Amino acid sequence: MEERKDISRRNFLKIFGSGIVTTGVMLYGCSSPKENSKDKSEENNTNLGDVPTDKMTYRINPTTKDKVSILGYGCMRWPAKENAKDDENPIDQEEVNKLVDYALAHGVNYFDTAPVYMRGYSEKSTGIALKRHPRDKYYIATKMSNFSDPSFENSVKLYKQSFKELQVDYIDYYLLHAIGGGSDCIQTLHDRFIDNGLINYLLKEREAGRIRNLGFSFHGDVKAFDYLLAMDVKWDFVQIQLNYLDWIKPLGANIDAKYLYSELRKKNIPAVIMEPLLGGRLATLNEHIVKSLKEKRPEDSNAAWAFRFAGSPEGVLTVLSGMTFMEHLQDNIRTYSPLEPVSDEEKELLNKTAIELLQYPLVSCTNCEYCMPCPYGLNIPGIFKHYNKCVNEGNVSESAKDENYAKARRAFLIGYDRSVPKLRQASHCIGCNKCVSLCPQKIDIPEELHRIDEYVEKIKQNKL
């Protein structure tokens, strides 16, 4: 097991940082885990009868005929133990087991993980939880995360390690992880997968049945996406970012979701969807922005609207959600049991909502934590999370003359100090730029941090 830790931590953390998200509420809200986990889970446990057990929507994989739940479980944000030390497994295995048991009992059968998630322990924890159930009741997806050492020997070692961690003798869905990164995305693609002979090796593994479906996840430069689709390789599925905001206007470096989806449809390649909530921003929206959505479907959460949109297109195999808490899992099960596809009228409402959202200066951070750890100790995702939360709640003012300026100023400053310790705030960024190349959204992180810090200083001094 020490061998696994060496692979996951020593090599991968150079690229991915801690990989642990202790605030899984990023996907649904901005309160702390302490506010959400125990109390809300107990409250929801009294209403389990409201969650259907036999109405989940499924999609059929055209290659293997797998019957895949439209709701997929993203294992990047498993519940974490409080105060876990940096050199230990941070995952609360008992809570993971409960969530996996509940998901399977309510029709969820697709679980997506990677060697680098949760400090390198996600595969192990996912394997422990799923091993307690019959192998034919679930599909496992994991990835080739050979960022720090793309040599053939290391990549194969990493591949074989996934089988041990997951406790399986075949992997249902195997992905080339995070295609599109690097200063030269095509050269990076060749280095990681082509020139080292790795794709040929994985194709042979598919022929042998140890990989049942082979695909890739895409983040970044669309040239890499187009390059892989043009190769003489049969891709069984592709994982893309799709949500109703990126559908009309991609934020930052996000590639137009409509283009990605349409290219996959041309080739009849099933799409696995990530970021349906765009890092949680589509779940925590200002009331005036979602007024028309609430009037149309008063009982639906903001998240439900986003998940219905992501799951509606033909050819979507499953939609991933990193569900840290039981209430998140329950809400998504309700949304997809069964899925009611968005109507043309509802698409128009979401389009108007997206246009209004684009008027706000949000940072296009999805909380992937690939930028972490910051060598100077900044909590980069935490800073962006607080800023985006305040934008959504109307607590970022343009001028001290704004009607609610005093209230917004107080909410921003107090919330900032509570959510991000002072020594980890934006003021400590020196602009080293080490984080920029790691960001799959291609955010100019130092520039955004300096912009936020400038805003903080202005409202502190009442000079806005």
CSV table of C-alpha atoms in Angstrom, one decimal:
chain,number,residue,atom,x,y,z
A,1,MET,CA,0.0,0.0,0.0
A,2,GLU,CA,3.0,2.3,0.5
A,3,GLU,CA,3.6,1.9,-3.2
A,4,ARG,CA,0.2,3.3,-3.9
A,5,LYS,CA,0.8,6.3,-1.7
A,6,ASP,CA,4.1,7.0,-3.5
A,7,ILE,CA,2.4,7.0,-6.9
A,8,SER,CA,-0.6,9.1,-5.8
A,9,ARG,CA,1.0,11.7,-3.5
A,10,ARG,CA,4.7,12.1,-4.5
A,11,ASN,CA,4.0,12.3,-8.3
A,12,PHE,CA,0.4,13.5,-8.7
A,13,LEU,CA,0.3,16.2,-6.0
A,14,LYS,CA,2.9,18.0,-8.0
A,15,ILE,CA,0.2,18.6,-10.6
A,16,PHE,CA,-3.1,18.3,-8.7
A,17,GLY,CA,-2.3,19.5,-5.2
A,18,SER,CA,-4.3,18.0,-2.3
A,19,GLY,CA,-7.2,17.0,-4.5
A,20,ILE,CA,-9.5,17.0,-1.4
A,21,VAL,CA,-12.6,19.0,-1.3
A,22,THR,CA,-13.8,19.2,2.3
A,23,THR,CA,-16.6,21.6,1.3
A,24,GLY,CA,-18.7,19.4,-0.9
A,25,VAL,CA,-21.5,22.0,-0.6
A,26,MET,CA,-19.6,23.9,-3.4
A,27,LEU,CA,-22.0,22.0,-5.6
A,28,TYR,CA,-25.1,23.1,-3.9
A,29,GLY,CA,-24.5,26.0,-1.7
A,30,CYS,CA,-22.0,27.9,0.3
A,31,SER,CA,-22.6,27.0,3.9
A,32,SER,CA,-20.0,24.9,5.7
A,33,PRO,CA,-20.0,21.1,5.9
A,34,LYS,CA,-20.8,21.4,9.6
A,35,GLU,CA,-24.0,23.2,8.8
A,36,ASN,CA,-25.0,20.7,6.1
A,37,SER,CA,-23.8,17.2,7.0
A,38,LYS,CA,-25.3,15.9,10.2
A,39,ASP,CA,-28.3,18.1,10.8
A,40,LYS,CA,-29.6,18.1,7.2
A,41,SER,CA,-28.9,14.5,6.6
A,42,GLU,CA,-30.9,13.6,9.7
A,43,GLU,CA,-33.7,15.9,8.7
A,44,ASN,CA,-33.8,14.3,5.2
A,45,ASN,CA,-33.6,10.8,6.6
A,46,THR,CA,-37.2,11.3,7.9
A,47,ASN,CA,-38.4,11.8,4.4
A,48,LEU,CA,-36.7,8.9,2.6
A,49,GLY,CA,-40.1,7.7,1.4
A,50,ASP,CA,-40.3,10.7,-0.9
A,51,VAL,CA,-37.3,9.5,-2.9
A,52,PRO,CA,-38.3,6.9,-5.6
A,53,THR,CA,-36.4,3.6,-5.7
A,54,ASP,CA,-37.6,2.3,-9.0
A,55,LYS,CA,-38.1,5.3,-11.4
A,56,MET,CA,-34.5,6.2,-12.3
A,57,THR,CA,-34.0,7.0,-16.0
A,58,TYR,CA,-31.4,4.9,-17.8
A,59,ARG,CA,-29.5,5.3,-21.1
A,60,ILE,CA,-28.2,2.5,-23.2
A,61,ASN,CA,-24.5,2.5,-24.3
A,62,PRO,CA,-24.6,1.6,-28.0
A,63,THR,CA,-21.4,-0.3,-27.9
A,64,THR,CA,-21.7,-2.6,-24.8
A,65,LYS,CA,-25.5,-2.2,-24.3
A,66,ASP,CA,-24.8,-1.1,-20.7
A,67,LYS,CA,-28.0,0.2,-19.0
A,68,VAL,CA,-26.5,3.3,-17.3
A,69,SER,CA,-28.2,5.5,-14.8
A,70,ILE,CA,-28.6,9.1,-16.1
A,71,LEU,CA,-27.3,10.2,-12.7
A,72,GLY,CA,-23.6,9.3,-12.3
A,73,TYR,CA,-21.8,9.5,-9.0
A,74,GLY,CA,-18.7,11.7,-9.1
A,75,CYS,CA,-16.2,10.4,-6.5
A,76,MET,CA,-14.0,13.5,-6.3
A,77,ARG,CA,-15.8,14.9,-3.3
A,78,TRP,CA,-16.4,12.1,-0.9
A,79,PRO,CA,-17.2,13.1,2.7
A,80,ALA,CA,-14.0,13.9,4.6
A,81,LYS,CA,-13.1,13.4,8.2
A,82,GLU,CA,-12.6,16.6,10.2
A,83,ASN,CA,-9.0,17.6,10.8
A,84,ALA,CA,-7.5,14.9,8.7
A,85,LYS,CA,-3.7,15.1,8.7
A,86,ASP,CA,-1.9,15.7,5.3
A,87,ASP,CA,-0.3,12.3,5.4
A,88,GLU,CA,-3.4,10.2,6.1
A,89,ASN,CA,-6.5,9.1,4.3
A,90,PRO,CA,-9.0,12.0,4.6
A,91,ILE,CA,-12.1,10.1,3.6
A,92,ASP,CA,-14.9,9.2,6.0
A,93,GLN,CA,-15.4,5.6,4.8
A,94,GLU,CA,-18.5,5.0,6.9
A,95,GLU,CA,-20.3,7.9,5.3
A,96,VAL,CA,-19.1,6.9,1.8
A,97,ASN,CA,-20.5,3.4,2.4
A,98,LYS,CA,-23.9,4.9,3.4
A,99,LEU,CA,-24.0,7.1,0.3
A,100,VAL,CA,-23.0,4.3,-2.1
A,101,ASP,CA,-25.6,1.9,-0.5
A,102,TYR,CA,-28.3,4.5,-0.9
A,103,ALA,CA,-27.3,5.4,-4.4
A,104,LEU,CA,-27.4,1.8,-5.6
A,105,ALA,CA,-30.7,1.1,-3.8
A,106,HIS,CA,-32.2,4.1,-5.7
A,107,GLY,CA,-31.0,3.1,-9.1
A,108,VAL,CA,-27.6,4.9,-9.5
A,109,ASN,CA,-25.1,2.6,-11.0
A,110,TYR,CA,-22.2,4.7,-12.5
A,111,PHE,CA,-19.3,5.7,-10.3
A,112,ASP,CA,-16.5,8.0,-11.6
A,113,THR,CA,-13.2,8.3,-9.8
A,114,ALA,CA,-9.5,8.9,-10.6
A,115,PRO,CA,-6.1,8.1,-9.0
A,116,VAL,CA,-5.6,11.7,-8.1
A,117,TYR,CA,-8.9,12.5,-6.4
A,118,MET,CA,-9.1,13.0,-2.6
A,119,ARG,CA,-5.3,13.1,-2.0
A,120,GLY,CA,-5.0,9.9,-4.0
A,121,TYR,CA,-7.5,7.9,-1.9
A,122,SER,CA,-10.7,8.1,-3.9
A,123,GLU,CA,-10.2,4.9,-5.8
A,124,LYS,CA,-9.4,3.0,-2.7
A,125,SER,CA,-12.5,4.3,-0.8
A,126,THR,CA,-14.8,3.8,-3.9
A,127,GLY,CA,-13.5,0.2,-4.2
A,128,ILE,CA,-14.2,-0.6,-0.6
A,129,ALA,CA,-17.7,0.7,-0.8
A,130,LEU,CA,-18.6,-1.0,-4.0
A,131,LYS,CA,-16.9,-4.3,-3.2
A,132,ARG,CA,-19.7,-4.9,-0.7
A,133,HIS,CA,-22.2,-5.2,-3.7
A,134,PRO,CA,-22.4,-7.7,-6.6
A,135,ARG,CA,-20.1,-6.6,-9.4
A,136,ASP,CA,-22.8,-6.7,-12.0
A,137,LYS,CA,-24.8,-4.0,-10.2
A,138,TYR,CA,-22.5,-1.1,-10.9
A,139,TYR,CA,-20.1,0.4,-13.5
A,140,ILE,CA,-16.8,1.9,-12.5
A,141,ALA,CA,-15.0,4.7,-14.4
A,142,THR,CA,-11.5,5.7,-13.6
A,143,LYS,CA,-8.7,7.5,-15.5
A,144,MET,CA,-5.1,7.6,-16.7
A,145,SER,CA,-3.8,10.5,-14.7
A,146,ASN,CA,-0.2,10.3,-15.9
A,147,PHE,CA,0.5,14.1,-15.6
A,148,SER,CA,3.8,14.1,-13.8
A,149,ASP,CA,5.4,11.1,-15.4
A,150,PRO,CA,4.0,10.0,-18.8
A,151,SER,CA,6.5,7.3,-19.4
A,152,PHE,CA,5.1,4.0,-20.6
A,153,GLU,CA,6.4,2.2,-17.5
A,154,ASN,CA,4.9,4.6,-15.0
A,155,SER,CA,1.6,4.8,-16.9
A,156,VAL,CA,1.2,1.0,-17.0
A,157,LYS,CA,2.1,0.9,-13.3
A,158,LEU,CA,-0.6,3.5,-12.6
A,159,TYR,CA,-3.1,1.6,-14.7
A,160,LYS,CA,-2.5,-1.7,-12.9
A,161,GLN,CA,-2.7,0.1,-9.5
A,162,SER,CA,-6.2,1.2,-10.3
A,163,PHE,CA,-7.3,-2.4,-10.5
A,164,LYS,CA,-5.9,-3.1,-7.0
A,165,GLU,CA,-7.4,0.0,-5.5
A,166,LEU,CA,-10.8,-0.6,-6.9
A,167,GLN,CA,-10.6,-4.4,-6.2
A,168,VAL,CA,-11.8,-5.3,-9.7
A,169,ASP,CA,-10.5,-7.4,-12.6
A,170,TYR,CA,-12.0,-5.2,-15.3
A,171,ILE,CA,-12.8,-1.5,-15.6
A,172,ASP,CA,-16.1,-0.6,-17.2
A,173,TYR,CA,-15.1,3.0,-18.4
A,174,TYR,CA,-11.5,4.0,-18.7
A,175,LEU,CA,-10.5,7.6,-19.7
A,176,LEU,CA,-7.5,9.4,-20.8
A,177,HIS,CA,-7.6,12.1,-18.1
A,178,ALA,CA,-7.9,15.9,-18.8
A,179,ILE,CA,-7.1,16.1,-22.5
A,180,GLY,CA,-6.4,19.6,-23.8
A,181,GLY,CA,-3.9,20.9,-21.2
A,182,GLY,CA,-0.3,22.1,-21.6
A,183,SER,CA,1.2,25.0,-23.4
A,184,ASP,CA,1.2,22.9,-26.6
A,185,CYS,CA,-1.9,20.7,-26.2
A,186,ILE,CA,-1.0,18.4,-29.2
A,187,GLN,CA,2.5,17.8,-28.0
A,188,THR,CA,1.3,17.1,-24.5
A,189,LEU,CA,-1.2,14.7,-26.0
A,190,HIS,CA,1.6,12.9,-27.9
A,191,ASP,CA,3.9,12.8,-24.8
A,192,ARG,CA,1.2,11.4,-22.5
A,193,PHE,CA,-0.5,8.9,-24.8
A,194,ILE,CA,0.8,8.5,-28.3
A,195,ASP,CA,4.6,8.6,-28.6
A,196,ASN,CA,5.0,6.4,-25.6
A,197,GLY,CA,2.7,3.7,-27.1
A,198,LEU,CA,0.1,4.0,-24.3
A,199,ILE,CA,-3.0,4.3,-26.6
A,200,ASN,CA,-2.0,1.1,-28.4
A,201,TYR,CA,-1.5,-0.7,-25.0
A,202,LEU,CA,-4.9,0.5,-23.8
A,203,LEU,CA,-6.6,-0.6,-27.0
A,204,LYS,CA,-5.1,-4.1,-26.5
A,205,GLU,CA,-6.4,-4.0,-22.9
A,206,ARG,CA,-9.9,-3.3,-24.4
A,207,GLU,CA,-9.5,-6.2,-26.8
A,208,ALA,CA,-8.7,-8.4,-23.8
A,209,GLY,CA,-11.8,-7.3,-21.9
A,210,ARG,CA,-10.0,-5.6,-19.0
A,211,ILE,CA,-11.3,-2.3,-20.3
A,212,ARG,CA,-14.9,-2.5,-21.5
A,213,ASN,CA,-15.2,1.1,-22.8
A,214,LEU,CA,-12.3,3.5,-23.7
A,215,GLY,CA,-12.7,7.2,-23.8
A,216,PHE,CA,-11.3,10.5,-22.7
A,217,SER,CA,-12.2,13.5,-20.6
A,218,PHE,CA,-11.7,16.9,-22.2
A,219,HIS,CA,-10.6,20.2,-20.5
A,220,GLY,CA,-8.9,23.0,-22.3
A,221,ASP,CA,-7.8,23.5,-25.9
A,222,VAL,CA,-10.3,22.3,-28.5
A,223,LYS,CA,-7.5,21.4,-30.9
A,224,ALA,CA,-6.8,18.3,-28.7
A,225,PHE,CA,-10.5,17.4,-28.7
A,226,ASP,CA,-10.7,17.6,-32.5
A,227,TYR,CA,-7.3,15.7,-32.9
A,228,LEU,CA,-8.5,12.7,-30.8
A,229,LEU,CA,-11.8,12.5,-32.6
A,230,ALA,CA,-10.0,12.5,-36.0
A,231,MET,CA,-7.7,9.6,-35.0
A,232,ASP,CA,-8.3,6.1,-36.2
A,233,VAL,CA,-9.6,5.0,-32.8
A,234,LYS,CA,-13.0,3.9,-31.8
A,235,TRP,CA,-13.9,6.0,-28.8
A,236,ASP,CA,-16.7,4.4,-26.8
A,237,PHE,CA,-17.5,7.6,-24.9
A,238,VAL,CA,-16.2,11.1,-24.2
A,239,GLN,CA,-16.5,13.2,-21.0
A,240,ILE,CA,-17.3,16.9,-21.6
A,241,GLN,CA,-18.4,19.9,-19.7
A,242,LEU,CA,-22.0,20.8,-20.4
A,243,ASN,CA,-24.4,23.2,-18.7
A,244,TYR,CA,-26.9,25.8,-19.7
A,245,LEU,CA,-24.4,28.6,-19.3
A,246,ASP,CA,-21.6,27.1,-21.3
A,247,TRP,CA,-24.2,26.1,-23.9
A,248,ILE,CA,-24.8,29.7,-25.0
A,249,LYS,CA,-21.5,31.3,-24.1
A,250,PRO,CA,-18.6,29.5,-22.6
A,251,LEU,CA,-16.9,31.2,-19.6
A,252,GLY,CA,-13.2,31.7,-19.6
A,253,ALA,CA,-11.5,29.0,-21.7
A,254,ASN,CA,-14.5,26.7,-21.6
A,255,ILE,CA,-15.2,25.4,-25.1
A,256,ASP,CA,-18.7,25.9,-26.4
A,257,ALA,CA,-20.6,22.9,-25.0
A,258,LYS,CA,-22.9,22.9,-28.0
A,259,TYR,CA,-19.9,22.4,-30.3
A,260,LEU,CA,-18.5,19.5,-28.2
A,261,TYR,CA,-21.9,17.8,-28.0
A,262,SER,CA,-22.6,18.2,-31.7
A,263,GLU,CA,-19.2,16.7,-32.7
A,264,LEU,CA,-19.9,13.7,-30.6
A,265,ARG,CA,-23.4,13.3,-32.0
A,266,LYS,CA,-21.9,13.3,-35.6
A,267,LYS,CA,-19.9,10.2,-34.6
A,268,ASN,CA,-22.6,8.6,-32.4
A,269,ILE,CA,-20.3,8.8,-29.4
A,270,PRO,CA,-22.1,8.8,-26.0
A,271,ALA,CA,-21.3,11.9,-23.9
A,272,VAL,CA,-20.6,11.7,-20.2
A,273,ILE,CA,-21.4,15.1,-18.7
A,274,MET,CA,-19.3,16.9,-16.0
A,275,GLU,CA,-19.8,20.3,-14.4
A,276,PRO,CA,-23.6,20.4,-14.9
A,277,LEU,CA,-23.7,23.0,-12.1
A,278,LEU,CA,-20.5,24.8,-13.2
A,279,GLY,CA,-18.7,24.4,-9.9
A,280,GLY,CA,-21.9,25.0,-7.9
A,281,ARG,CA,-22.6,28.5,-9.4
A,282,LEU,CA,-25.9,27.3,-11.1
A,283,ALA,CA,-27.1,26.0,-7.7
A,284,THR,CA,-26.7,29.2,-5.7
A,285,LEU,CA,-28.3,31.9,-7.7
A,286,ASN,CA,-29.8,35.2,-6.6
A,287,GLU,CA,-33.6,35.0,-6.2
A,288,HIS,CA,-34.3,37.7,-8.7
A,289,ILE,CA,-32.3,35.8,-11.4
A,290,VAL,CA,-34.2,32.6,-11.0
A,291,LYS,CA,-37.6,34.2,-10.4
A,292,SER,CA,-39.0,32.9,-13.7
A,293,LEU,CA,-37.7,29.4,-13.0
A,294,LYS,CA,-39.4,29.3,-9.6
A,295,GLU,CA,-42.7,30.6,-11.1
A,296,LYS,CA,-42.5,27.8,-13.7
A,297,ARG,CA,-41.6,24.9,-11.3
A,298,PRO,CA,-41.9,26.1,-7.7
A,299,GLU,CA,-40.8,22.8,-6.2
A,300,ASP,CA,-37.6,22.4,-8.2
A,301,SER,CA,-34.3,23.5,-6.8
A,302,ASN,CA,-31.9,25.5,-8.9
A,303,ALA,CA,-29.7,22.4,-9.2
A,304,ALA,CA,-32.7,20.4,-10.5
A,305,TRP,CA,-33.1,22.8,-13.4
A,306,ALA,CA,-29.4,22.5,-14.3
A,307,PHE,CA,-29.4,18.7,-14.1
A,308,ARG,CA,-32.6,18.4,-16.2
A,309,PHE,CA,-30.9,20.5,-18.9
A,310,ALA,CA,-27.7,18.5,-18.8
A,311,GLY,CA,-29.5,15.2,-19.0
A,312,SER,CA,-32.0,16.1,-21.7
A,313,PRO,CA,-29.9,16.0,-24.9
A,314,GLU,CA,-30.0,12.7,-26.9
A,315,GLY,CA,-26.8,10.9,-26.6
A,316,VAL,CA,-26.0,11.9,-23.1
A,317,LEU,CA,-25.1,8.6,-21.3
A,318,THR,CA,-24.8,9.9,-17.7
A,319,VAL,CA,-24.5,13.2,-15.8
A,320,LEU,CA,-21.9,13.3,-13.0
A,321,SER,CA,-22.5,14.9,-9.7
A,322,GLY,CA,-20.1,15.0,-6.7
A,323,MET,CA,-22.6,14.4,-4.0
A,324,THR,CA,-21.0,14.8,-0.6
A,325,PHE,CA,-24.1,14.9,1.4
A,326,MET,CA,-27.3,12.8,1.5
A,327,GLU,CA,-29.6,15.7,0.7
A,328,HIS,CA,-27.7,16.3,-2.6
A,329,LEU,CA,-28.0,12.7,-3.6
A,330,GLN,CA,-31.7,12.7,-2.8
A,331,ASP,CA,-32.4,15.8,-4.7
A,332,ASN,CA,-30.7,14.5,-7.8
A,333,ILE,CA,-32.4,11.1,-7.6
A,334,ARG,CA,-35.7,12.9,-7.5
A,335,THR,CA,-34.8,15.0,-10.5
A,336,TYR,CA,-33.9,11.9,-12.6
A,337,SER,CA,-36.6,9.5,-11.3
A,338,PRO,CA,-37.7,9.9,-14.0
A,339,LEU,CA,-36.0,12.6,-16.0
A,340,GLU,CA,-38.5,15.1,-17.4
A,341,PRO,CA,-36.6,16.6,-20.4
A,342,VAL,CA,-36.7,20.4,-20.6
A,343,SER,CA,-39.3,21.7,-23.0
A,344,ASP,CA,-38.6,24.4,-25.6
A,345,GLU,CA,-40.3,26.9,-23.3
A,346,GLU,CA,-38.1,25.9,-20.4
A,347,LYS,CA,-35.0,26.1,-22.6
A,348,GLU,CA,-35.9,29.7,-23.4
A,349,LEU,CA,-36.2,30.4,-19.7
A,350,LEU,CA,-32.8,28.9,-19.0
A,351,ASN,CA,-31.4,30.9,-21.9
A,352,LYS,CA,-32.7,34.1,-20.4
A,353,THR,CA,-31.3,33.1,-17.0
A,354,ALA,CA,-27.9,32.4,-18.6
A,355,ILE,CA,-27.8,35.8,-20.3
A,356,GLU,CA,-28.6,37.5,-17.0
A,357,LEU,CA,-25.9,35.5,-15.2
A,358,LEU,CA,-23.3,36.6,-17.8
A,359,GLN,CA,-23.8,40.2,-16.6
A,360,TYR,CA,-22.1,39.3,-13.3
A,361,PRO,CA,-18.3,39.3,-13.0
A,362,LEU,CA,-18.0,35.7,-11.8
A,363,VAL,CA,-14.7,33.8,-11.8
A,364,SER,CA,-15.0,30.7,-13.9
A,365,CYS,CA,-13.6,28.4,-11.2
A,366,THR,CA,-15.1,25.0,-10.9
A,367,ASN,CA,-13.4,24.1,-7.6
A,368,CYS,CA,-11.4,21.2,-9.2
A,369,GLU,CA,-8.4,22.2,-6.9
A,370,TYR,CA,-5.9,21.4,-9.7
A,371,CYS,CA,-4.2,24.6,-8.7
A,372,MET,CA,-3.5,23.5,-5.2
A,373,PRO,CA,-1.5,23.5,-3.1
A,374,CYS,CA,-0.4,27.1,-3.6
A,375,PRO,CA,3.3,27.4,-2.7
A,376,TYR,CA,2.4,30.5,-0.7
A,377,GLY,CA,-0.5,29.0,1.1
A,378,LEU,CA,-3.4,30.7,-0.6
A,379,ASN,CA,-6.8,29.0,-0.6
A,380,ILE,CA,-7.4,29.8,-4.2
A,381,PRO,CA,-10.7,27.9,-4.7
A,382,GLY,CA,-11.9,29.2,-1.3
A,383,ILE,CA,-11.3,32.8,-2.4
A,384,PHE,CA,-13.1,32.3,-5.7
A,385,LYS,CA,-15.9,30.5,-4.0
A,386,HIS,CA,-16.6,33.3,-1.6
A,387,TYR,CA,-16.4,35.9,-4.3
A,388,ASN,CA,-18.8,34.1,-6.6
A,389,LYS,CA,-21.2,33.5,-3.7
A,390,CYS,CA,-21.3,37.2,-2.9
A,391,VAL,CA,-21.8,38.0,-6.6
A,392,ASN,CA,-24.7,35.6,-6.7
A,393,GLU,CA,-26.2,37.0,-3.6
A,394,GLY,CA,-25.9,40.6,-4.7
A,395,ASN,CA,-23.2,41.4,-2.1
A,396,VAL,CA,-20.6,42.8,-4.6
A,397,SER,CA,-21.2,46.5,-5.1
A,398,GLU,CA,-20.2,48.7,-8.0
A,399,SER,CA,-20.3,51.8,-5.9
A,400,ALA,CA,-20.6,53.0,-2.3
A,401,LYS,CA,-23.7,54.8,-3.5
A,402,ASP,CA,-25.5,51.5,-4.1
A,403,GLU,CA,-28.6,51.2,-2.0
A,404,ASN,CA,-27.5,48.0,-0.2
A,405,TYR,CA,-23.8,49.0,0.0
A,406,ALA,CA,-23.4,48.9,3.8
A,407,LYS,CA,-25.1,45.5,4.0
A,408,ALA,CA,-23.2,44.0,1.1
A,409,ARG,CA,-19.8,45.4,2.4
A,410,ARG,CA,-20.4,43.8,5.8
A,411,ALA,CA,-21.5,40.4,4.3
A,412,PHE,CA,-18.5,40.3,2.0
A,413,LEU,CA,-15.8,41.2,4.6
A,414,ILE,CA,-17.2,39.1,7.5
A,415,GLY,CA,-17.8,36.1,5.2
A,416,TYR,CA,-14.4,36.4,3.7
A,417,ASP,CA,-12.6,36.2,7.1
A,418,ARG,CA,-14.8,33.3,8.2
A,419,SER,CA,-14.4,31.2,5.0
A,420,VAL,CA,-10.7,32.0,4.2
A,421,PRO,CA,-8.1,32.5,7.0
A,422,LYS,CA,-6.3,35.9,6.6
A,423,LEU,CA,-3.0,34.2,5.8
A,424,ARG,CA,-4.6,32.4,2.9
A,425,GLN,CA,-6.4,35.3,1.3
A,426,ALA,CA,-5.8,37.0,-2.0
A,427,SER,CA,-3.5,39.7,-0.6
A,428,HIS,CA,-0.8,37.1,-0.2
A,429,CYS,CA,-0.5,36.3,-3.9
A,430,ILE,CA,2.9,37.3,-5.3
A,431,GLY,CA,2.0,36.5,-8.9
A,432,CYS,CA,4.4,33.5,-9.3
A,433,ASN,CA,2.0,32.1,-11.9
A,434,LYS,CA,2.7,28.5,-10.9
A,435,CYS,CA,-1.1,27.9,-10.7
A,436,VAL,CA,-1.9,29.2,-14.2
A,437,SER,CA,-0.7,26.3,-16.2
A,438,LEU,CA,-2.6,23.8,-13.9
A,439,CYS,CA,-6.0,25.4,-14.4
A,440,PRO,CA,-8.2,23.5,-16.9
A,441,GLN,CA,-10.4,26.5,-17.2
A,442,LYS,CA,-7.4,28.6,-18.2
A,443,ILE,CA,-8.1,31.3,-15.6
A,444,ASP,CA,-5.5,33.9,-15.1
A,445,ILE,CA,-5.5,33.1,-11.4
A,446,PRO,CA,-3.1,35.8,-10.2
A,447,GLU,CA,-5.0,38.5,-12.2
A,448,GLU,CA,-8.3,37.4,-10.7
A,449,LEU,CA,-6.8,37.3,-7.2
A,450,HIS,CA,-5.4,40.8,-7.5
A,451,ARG,CA,-8.7,42.0,-8.8
A,452,ILE,CA,-10.5,40.5,-5.8
A,453,ASP,CA,-7.9,41.8,-3.4
A,454,GLU,CA,-8.2,45.3,-4.9
A,455,TYR,CA,-11.9,45.2,-4.3
A,456,VAL,CA,-11.4,44.0,-0.7
A,457,GLU,CA,-9.1,46.9,0.0
A,458,LYS,CA,-11.4,49.4,-1.5
A,459,ILE,CA,-14.4,48.3,0.6
A,460,LYS,CA,-12.3,48.0,3.7
A,461,GLN,CA,-11.3,51.7,3.3
A,462,ASN,CA,-14.7,52.7,2.0
A,463,LYS,CA,-13.2,54.0,-1.2
A,464,LEU,CA,-15.3,52.2,-3.7
